[in-house]
Amino acid sequence: SGTVFRSLFRNAAQIVTVCAHGETHKSGAAMDQVAIFENASLLVDQAGRIVYVGPLDTLEAQPWFLHDSTHVEFEIDCTGQSIVPGFVDGHTHPVFAGDRVHEFALKLAGATYLDIHKAGGGIGFTVQHTRAASDETLFADLQKRMDRMIKLGTTFAEAKSGYGLDTATEVKMLRVLTRHNKSHHALKLSITYLGGHSVPKDKTLAAYTQEIIDEQIPAIVRAVETGTVHVDNIDVFYEKGVFERAETEAVLRRGKELGWAINFHGDELHAMASGEVGAQLGARAISHLEEVQDRDMEMMAKNTIFATLLPTTAYVLRIAPPPARKLIDSGVPVALGSDFNPNAHCMSMPHVMNLSCVNMKMTMNEALVAATINAAASLHQEADRGSLEPGKFGDLVVIDNPDWRHIIYQMADPPIAAVYVQGTRV
Ligand code: NIG
Ligand code: FE
């Protein structure tokens, strides 16, 4: 018997805890500050929670630790290395069949996202393939993608449906995501229903919105009751010519009544007053925001609506990236996501942080905060994840360099030594 701990990380050159005093998220100038211990250690208990972070001698002087019968299952020597919290990816579309490499070629030749969308490609192409795929295929592909994602340091992610656009396929996608969360896979997901991702080509916006409210959502609620589906958030692609304001509000409001958090795509290609819509509905987060206006930034700051920025989208579409600097300076809490989907095929948060710094003028501290505590908070996960504080999960990335900033600086091939979830190596 005696006290048994799961893992002790010893002697890291830096442990970036990110938050110091139980902050729930960071905004404004605080985003540029991360708390760091130098030459430090971190202890995780058998439940996978952090019990200590700080100097090793202080830990070893604790009466509860010194005791003869104290055992540590894994001791990890981190000399010459640094540790940051596991990344939280705030926005992904990881369940889909087929790829769109042919559209990548079209875009390189000058086609725009909306050109391809209106010609039935884009989301429409992926919908066709995803409808035809079985649960088994979608599940196997999802698990392979999550294997790659976790190796790149992501220990929690948001994940959407939205390539069904009919009741059976939307429920199927949510079932696949829910099955993933019930599996042994260490990378767990915050699950989002995105039936309002696009209007199927054989339907009008009005008729499809009615279908979402009268058919899709009731079918999902039945699947939730039987336990085959779990939903955390509701999303709509709120965009000119896709989902307009009245329809967006109707769908988001229905989700909110069911207890789902509102986390929607807004202001991507056109300014749509998304901040105002989000404030009126009580949204938790708005993604994209390439075209966000000043007035909407103010409403987001005032209502603590997270801006989930996706620098891969602007990069692949060759459009101007969202105004991250202005959002941060206006007091909007900024989070990051990979937007992993067949259009922006990226599941690397280190790459996303690099793009955020180079293309969106964020500092490395701000990028790390946005990819950890703020992304966690955008998904209501801040009590368990996003920083390395006692009581939270021991989800972390060991970086093969004494200076943590190398995870952002060494683009394309980040120096990740190991990834741990709840103190266990993955
Ligand atoms: O976040 N903008 C809409 N949705 C996705 C793209 C999905 C797709 O093209 O398949 C996005 O970028
Ligand atoms: Fe998206």
XYZ file of N, CA, C and O and ligand atoms in Angstrom, residues 91 93 100 113 123 163 197 237 265 268 288 313 339 341-343, ligand 1:
76
model
N -11.547 23.891 -33.135
C -12.475 23.835 -34.290
C -11.966 22.814 -35.315
O -10.944 23.034 -35.953
N -13.364 19.567 -38.311
C -14.406 18.788 -39.016
C -13.751 17.446 -39.380
O -13.431 17.219 -40.555
N -10.273 16.235 -51.132
C -10.533 17.295 -52.119
C -9.230 17.826 -52.694
O -9.091 19.026 -52.917
N -13.393 29.870 -53.021
C -14.157 28.913 -52.212
C -15.636 28.931 -52.609
O -16.242 27.873 -52.795
N -18.215 21.607 -49.779
C -18.977 20.843 -48.796
C -19.874 19.825 -49.512
O -19.994 18.675 -49.086
N -21.418 17.064 -42.576
C -21.253 16.576 -43.948
C -22.337 15.550 -44.283
O -22.149 14.693 -45.132
N -24.605 23.410 -41.990
C -23.297 23.689 -42.586
C -23.456 24.228 -44.007
O -22.605 24.950 -44.513
N -23.115 27.508 -40.279
C -22.246 28.303 -41.156
C -23.044 29.541 -41.540
O -23.787 29.537 -42.521
N -19.853 29.434 -36.964
C -19.024 30.032 -38.012
C -19.611 31.406 -38.366
O -20.765 31.471 -38.796
N -16.933 35.015 -41.973
C -15.772 34.449 -42.675
C -15.507 35.165 -44.002
O -14.409 35.633 -44.250
N -13.777 31.862 -37.143
C -13.384 32.534 -38.395
C -13.165 34.039 -38.203
O -12.052 34.467 -37.964
N -7.407 28.576 -42.799
C -8.440 28.889 -43.793
C -7.976 30.027 -44.697
O -7.994 29.906 -45.929
N -9.161 24.029 -37.812
C -10.184 23.927 -38.857
C -9.960 22.679 -39.713
O -10.374 22.661 -40.874
N -10.267 19.984 -42.033
C -11.399 19.594 -42.886
C -10.835 19.369 -44.281
O -9.657 19.645 -44.529
N -11.631 18.865 -45.229
C -11.053 18.542 -46.548
C -10.610 19.778 -47.351
O -9.938 19.632 -48.368
N -10.995 20.975 -46.880
C -10.538 22.207 -47.529
C -9.195 22.650 -46.944
O -8.280 22.998 -47.689
O -14.644 26.092 -41.353
N -16.699 27.539 -43.751
C -17.324 26.502 -43.602
N -16.871 25.356 -43.101
C -15.536 24.899 -43.139
C -15.135 24.396 -44.468
C -15.722 23.089 -44.701
C -15.455 22.547 -46.060
O -15.079 23.283 -46.974
O -15.632 21.319 -46.181
C -14.556 25.873 -42.552
O -13.662 26.402 -43.218
